[in-house]
Amino acid sequence: PMVLAEAVYSLGLIEPDSAGRVESVISQLVRSQDAVRPDNNFAYAAISALENIGKNRKGQVNPEVFVSLIQIAQGNYIRAVRTKAIKVLDEFRKY
């Protein structure tokens, strides 16, 4: 899980493509990890990556991003992770 979390975080640091493939990959990983065994470190890394991509694209992200953030916000994670997901969703609403 630690390696996967670092990989996801790194995806958020690269220049996102216009087709939203990076967001889609991160969203798919969130869904698969959440179903297998929720990991707080991975979820926080995914949130940070999606937040960074959203900032770089001025809120114009793949709709799957919102689904992933809502899934984390409502998931079986510690409060800090769920709060971060809600905060990022609120930031995206401002755009």
Short mmCIF file of N, CA and C in Angstrom, two decimals:
data_model
loop_
_atom_site.label_atom_id
_atom_site.label_comp_id
_atom_site.label_asym_id
_atom_site.label_seq_id
_atom_site.Cartn_x
_atom_site.Cartn_y
_atom_site.Cartn_z
N PRO A 1 0.80 -1.23 0.00
CA PRO A 1 0.00 0.00 0.00
C PRO A 1 0.84 1.28 0.00
N MET A 2 2.00 1.24 0.64
CA MET A 2 2.84 2.44 0.68
C MET A 2 3.39 2.79 -0.69
N VAL A 3 3.80 1.79 -1.44
CA VAL A 3 4.32 2.03 -2.79
C VAL A 3 3.21 2.56 -3.69
N LEU A 4 2.05 1.98 -3.59
CA LEU A 4 0.90 2.42 -4.38
C LEU A 4 0.53 3.85 -4.04
N ALA A 5 0.58 4.20 -2.76
CA ALA A 5 0.27 5.57 -2.34
C ALA A 5 1.27 6.55 -2.94
N GLU A 6 2.54 6.22 -2.92
CA GLU A 6 3.55 7.10 -3.49
C GLU A 6 3.40 7.23 -5.01
N ALA A 7 3.03 6.13 -5.65
CA ALA A 7 2.81 6.17 -7.10
C ALA A 7 1.64 7.07 -7.46
N VAL A 8 0.56 6.96 -6.70
CA VAL A 8 -0.61 7.80 -6.95
C VAL A 8 -0.28 9.27 -6.71
N TYR A 9 0.42 9.53 -5.62
CA TYR A 9 0.82 10.92 -5.33
C TYR A 9 1.67 11.47 -6.46
N SER A 10 2.58 10.66 -7.00
CA SER A 10 3.44 11.09 -8.11
C SER A 10 2.64 11.38 -9.37
N LEU A 11 1.58 10.63 -9.59
CA LEU A 11 0.72 10.89 -10.75
C LEU A 11 0.11 12.29 -10.66
N GLY A 12 -0.15 12.74 -9.46
CA GLY A 12 -0.71 14.07 -9.27
C GLY A 12 0.28 15.18 -9.52
N LEU A 13 1.57 14.86 -9.55
CA LEU A 13 2.60 15.87 -9.76
C LEU A 13 2.93 16.09 -11.23
N ILE A 14 2.57 15.12 -12.08
CA ILE A 14 2.87 15.28 -13.49
C ILE A 14 1.79 16.12 -14.17
N GLU A 15 2.11 16.64 -15.31
CA GLU A 15 1.17 17.46 -16.08
C GLU A 15 0.00 16.59 -16.54
N PRO A 16 -1.22 16.88 -16.10
CA PRO A 16 -2.36 16.06 -16.50
C PRO A 16 -2.70 16.25 -17.98
N ASP A 17 -3.14 15.19 -18.61
CA ASP A 17 -3.54 15.27 -20.01
C ASP A 17 -4.96 15.81 -20.13
N SER A 18 -5.28 16.29 -21.29
CA SER A 18 -6.60 16.90 -21.49
C SER A 18 -7.73 15.87 -21.51
N ALA A 19 -7.41 14.61 -21.76
CA ALA A 19 -8.44 13.57 -21.83
C ALA A 19 -8.84 13.07 -20.44
N GLY A 20 -8.11 13.45 -19.42
CA GLY A 20 -8.45 13.04 -18.07
C GLY A 20 -8.07 11.61 -17.73
N ARG A 21 -7.09 11.08 -18.44
CA ARG A 21 -6.70 9.69 -18.18
C ARG A 21 -6.02 9.51 -16.83
N VAL A 22 -5.24 10.50 -16.40
CA VAL A 22 -4.57 10.39 -15.10
C VAL A 22 -5.61 10.35 -13.99
N GLU A 23 -6.59 11.24 -14.05
CA GLU A 23 -7.65 11.23 -13.05
C GLU A 23 -8.42 9.92 -13.07
N SER A 24 -8.64 9.39 -14.25
CA SER A 24 -9.37 8.13 -14.39
C SER A 24 -8.61 6.98 -13.74
N VAL A 25 -7.30 6.94 -13.95
CA VAL A 25 -6.48 5.88 -13.34
C VAL A 25 -6.51 6.00 -11.82
N ILE A 26 -6.36 7.21 -11.31
CA ILE A 26 -6.40 7.40 -9.86
C ILE A 26 -7.76 7.00 -9.31
N SER A 27 -8.82 7.38 -10.00
CA SER A 27 -10.18 7.04 -9.55
C SER A 27 -10.40 5.53 -9.54
N GLN A 28 -9.89 4.84 -10.55
CA GLN A 28 -10.02 3.38 -10.59
C GLN A 28 -9.26 2.74 -9.44
N LEU A 29 -8.09 3.28 -9.13
CA LEU A 29 -7.31 2.75 -8.01
C LEU A 29 -8.02 2.99 -6.68
N VAL A 30 -8.65 4.15 -6.54
CA VAL A 30 -9.41 4.44 -5.31
C VAL A 30 -10.53 3.43 -5.15
N ARG A 31 -11.27 3.17 -6.23
CA ARG A 31 -12.37 2.21 -6.14
C ARG A 31 -11.86 0.81 -5.78
N SER A 32 -10.76 0.40 -6.40
CA SER A 32 -10.26 -0.95 -6.13
C SER A 32 -9.69 -1.06 -4.72
N GLN A 33 -8.98 -0.05 -4.25
CA GLN A 33 -8.42 -0.10 -2.91
C GLN A 33 -9.50 -0.01 -1.84
N ASP A 34 -10.51 0.79 -2.09
CA ASP A 34 -11.59 0.93 -1.13
C ASP A 34 -12.35 -0.39 -0.97
N ALA A 35 -12.48 -1.12 -2.05
CA ALA A 35 -13.21 -2.39 -2.00
C ALA A 35 -12.40 -3.48 -1.32
N VAL A 36 -11.09 -3.47 -1.52
CA VAL A 36 -10.24 -4.52 -0.97
C VAL A 36 -10.00 -4.29 0.51
N ARG A 37 -9.36 -3.17 0.83
CA ARG A 37 -9.04 -2.84 2.22
C ARG A 37 -8.70 -1.36 2.26
N PRO A 38 -9.57 -0.57 2.84
CA PRO A 38 -9.32 0.87 2.88
C PRO A 38 -8.00 1.18 3.59
N ASP A 39 -7.17 2.00 2.97
CA ASP A 39 -5.88 2.39 3.53
C ASP A 39 -5.85 3.91 3.63
N ASN A 40 -5.69 4.42 4.82
CA ASN A 40 -5.72 5.86 5.04
C ASN A 40 -4.60 6.59 4.29
N ASN A 41 -3.41 6.02 4.28
CA ASN A 41 -2.28 6.65 3.60
C ASN A 41 -2.53 6.74 2.10
N PHE A 42 -3.03 5.66 1.52
CA PHE A 42 -3.33 5.67 0.09
C PHE A 42 -4.43 6.69 -0.23
N ALA A 43 -5.48 6.68 0.57
CA ALA A 43 -6.59 7.61 0.32
C ALA A 43 -6.12 9.06 0.41
N TYR A 44 -5.29 9.38 1.39
CA TYR A 44 -4.80 10.75 1.53
C TYR A 44 -3.91 11.13 0.34
N ALA A 45 -3.09 10.18 -0.13
CA ALA A 45 -2.24 10.44 -1.30
C ALA A 45 -3.10 10.66 -2.54
N ALA A 46 -4.16 9.88 -2.68
CA ALA A 46 -5.06 10.04 -3.83
C ALA A 46 -5.76 11.40 -3.79
N ILE A 47 -6.20 11.80 -2.61
CA ILE A 47 -6.85 13.10 -2.46
C ILE A 47 -5.88 14.22 -2.84
N SER A 48 -4.66 14.12 -2.35
CA SER A 48 -3.64 15.14 -2.65
C SER A 48 -3.34 15.21 -4.14
N ALA A 49 -3.26 14.05 -4.77
CA ALA A 49 -3.00 14.01 -6.21
C ALA A 49 -4.15 14.64 -6.99
N LEU A 50 -5.38 14.28 -6.63
CA LEU A 50 -6.54 14.83 -7.33
C LEU A 50 -6.67 16.33 -7.07
N GLU A 51 -6.33 16.76 -5.87
CA GLU A 51 -6.35 18.19 -5.56
C GLU A 51 -5.34 18.95 -6.42
N ASN A 52 -4.15 18.40 -6.56
CA ASN A 52 -3.11 19.04 -7.36
C ASN A 52 -3.51 19.12 -8.83
N ILE A 53 -4.07 18.04 -9.34
CA ILE A 53 -4.53 18.03 -10.73
C ILE A 53 -5.64 19.07 -10.92
N GLY A 54 -6.56 19.12 -9.98
CA GLY A 54 -7.65 20.10 -10.06
C GLY A 54 -7.16 21.53 -10.04
N LYS A 55 -6.16 21.81 -9.22
CA LYS A 55 -5.59 23.16 -9.19
C LYS A 55 -4.91 23.50 -10.50
N ASN A 56 -4.18 22.54 -11.06
CA ASN A 56 -3.49 22.78 -12.34
C ASN A 56 -4.47 22.99 -13.48
N ARG A 57 -5.63 22.38 -13.38
CA ARG A 57 -6.63 22.49 -14.46
C ARG A 57 -7.77 23.42 -14.10
N LYS A 58 -7.59 24.21 -13.04
CA LYS A 58 -8.59 25.18 -12.60
C LYS A 58 -9.97 24.56 -12.40
N GLY A 59 -9.98 23.39 -11.78
CA GLY A 59 -11.23 22.72 -11.45
C GLY A 59 -11.86 21.92 -12.56
N GLN A 60 -11.28 21.94 -13.74
CA GLN A 60 -11.83 21.19 -14.87
C GLN A 60 -11.27 19.77 -14.84
N VAL A 61 -11.93 18.91 -14.08
CA VAL A 61 -11.45 17.54 -13.92
C VAL A 61 -12.49 16.55 -14.42
N ASN A 62 -12.03 15.34 -14.59
CA ASN A 62 -12.88 14.24 -15.00
C ASN A 62 -13.96 14.04 -13.93
N PRO A 63 -15.21 13.80 -14.31
CA PRO A 63 -16.28 13.60 -13.33
C PRO A 63 -16.01 12.45 -12.35
N GLU A 64 -15.17 11.51 -12.74
CA GLU A 64 -14.84 10.40 -11.84
C GLU A 64 -14.14 10.90 -10.58
N VAL A 65 -13.49 12.05 -10.67
CA VAL A 65 -12.79 12.62 -9.52
C VAL A 65 -13.78 12.90 -8.40
N PHE A 66 -14.92 13.46 -8.73
CA PHE A 66 -15.92 13.77 -7.72
C PHE A 66 -16.45 12.51 -7.06
N VAL A 67 -16.67 11.48 -7.87
CA VAL A 67 -17.14 10.20 -7.33
C VAL A 67 -16.12 9.62 -6.36
N SER A 68 -14.85 9.69 -6.72
CA SER A 68 -13.79 9.16 -5.86
C SER A 68 -13.70 9.94 -4.55
N LEU A 69 -13.76 11.26 -4.65
CA LEU A 69 -13.67 12.08 -3.44
C LEU A 69 -14.87 11.85 -2.52
N ILE A 70 -16.05 11.70 -3.09
CA ILE A 70 -17.24 11.42 -2.29
C ILE A 70 -17.13 10.03 -1.65
N GLN A 71 -16.61 9.08 -2.41
CA GLN A 71 -16.44 7.73 -1.88
C GLN A 71 -15.49 7.73 -0.68
N ILE A 72 -14.41 8.49 -0.77
CA ILE A 72 -13.48 8.59 0.35
C ILE A 72 -14.12 9.33 1.52
N ALA A 73 -14.82 10.42 1.22
CA ALA A 73 -15.45 11.21 2.28
C ALA A 73 -16.47 10.40 3.06
N GLN A 74 -17.11 9.44 2.41
CA GLN A 74 -18.12 8.62 3.07
C GLN A 74 -17.59 7.25 3.48
N GLY A 75 -16.31 7.00 3.22
CA GLY A 75 -15.75 5.68 3.45
C GLY A 75 -15.31 5.43 4.88
N ASN A 76 -14.70 4.28 5.05
CA ASN A 76 -14.24 3.83 6.35
C ASN A 76 -12.79 4.29 6.59
N TYR A 77 -12.61 5.60 6.66
CA TYR A 77 -11.29 6.19 6.84
C TYR A 77 -11.29 7.04 8.11
N ILE A 78 -10.10 7.39 8.56
CA ILE A 78 -10.02 8.26 9.73
C ILE A 78 -10.57 9.64 9.38
N ARG A 79 -10.93 10.38 10.41
CA ARG A 79 -11.58 11.68 10.23
C ARG A 79 -10.73 12.64 9.39
N ALA A 80 -9.42 12.67 9.59
CA ALA A 80 -8.56 13.60 8.86
C ALA A 80 -8.64 13.35 7.35
N VAL A 81 -8.70 12.10 6.95
CA VAL A 81 -8.78 11.76 5.52
C VAL A 81 -10.13 12.17 4.96
N ARG A 82 -11.19 11.85 5.68
CA ARG A 82 -12.54 12.21 5.21
C ARG A 82 -12.71 13.73 5.13
N THR A 83 -12.16 14.43 6.11
CA THR A 83 -12.24 15.89 6.12
C THR A 83 -11.47 16.49 4.95
N LYS A 84 -10.31 15.93 4.63
CA LYS A 84 -9.52 16.42 3.49
C LYS A 84 -10.30 16.23 2.19
N ALA A 85 -10.97 15.10 2.04
CA ALA A 85 -11.76 14.86 0.83
C ALA A 85 -12.88 15.88 0.70
N ILE A 86 -13.54 16.18 1.80
CA ILE A 86 -14.62 17.17 1.78
C ILE A 86 -14.06 18.55 1.45
N LYS A 87 -12.91 18.88 2.00
CA LYS A 87 -12.28 20.17 1.74
C LYS A 87 -11.95 20.33 0.25
N VAL A 88 -11.42 19.28 -0.35
CA VAL A 88 -11.08 19.34 -1.78
C VAL A 88 -12.35 19.46 -2.62
N LEU A 89 -13.40 18.74 -2.25
CA LEU A 89 -14.67 18.89 -2.97
C LEU A 89 -15.17 20.34 -2.89
N ASP A 90 -15.05 20.94 -1.72
CA ASP A 90 -15.46 22.34 -1.57
C ASP A 90 -14.61 23.28 -2.42
N GLU A 91 -13.31 23.00 -2.51
CA GLU A 91 -12.42 23.82 -3.35
C GLU A 91 -12.85 23.72 -4.82
N PHE A 92 -13.20 22.52 -5.27
CA PHE A 92 -13.61 22.35 -6.66
C PHE A 92 -14.91 23.08 -6.96
N ARG A 93 -15.77 23.21 -5.96
CA ARG A 93 -17.04 23.92 -6.16
C ARG A 93 -16.81 25.40 -6.44
N LYS A 94 -15.71 25.95 -5.95
CA LYS A 94 -15.43 27.37 -6.12
C LYS A 94 -15.07 27.73 -7.56
N TYR A 95 -14.63 26.74 -8.34
CA TYR A 95 -14.22 27.06 -9.71
C TYR A 95 -15.40 27.27 -10.61
#
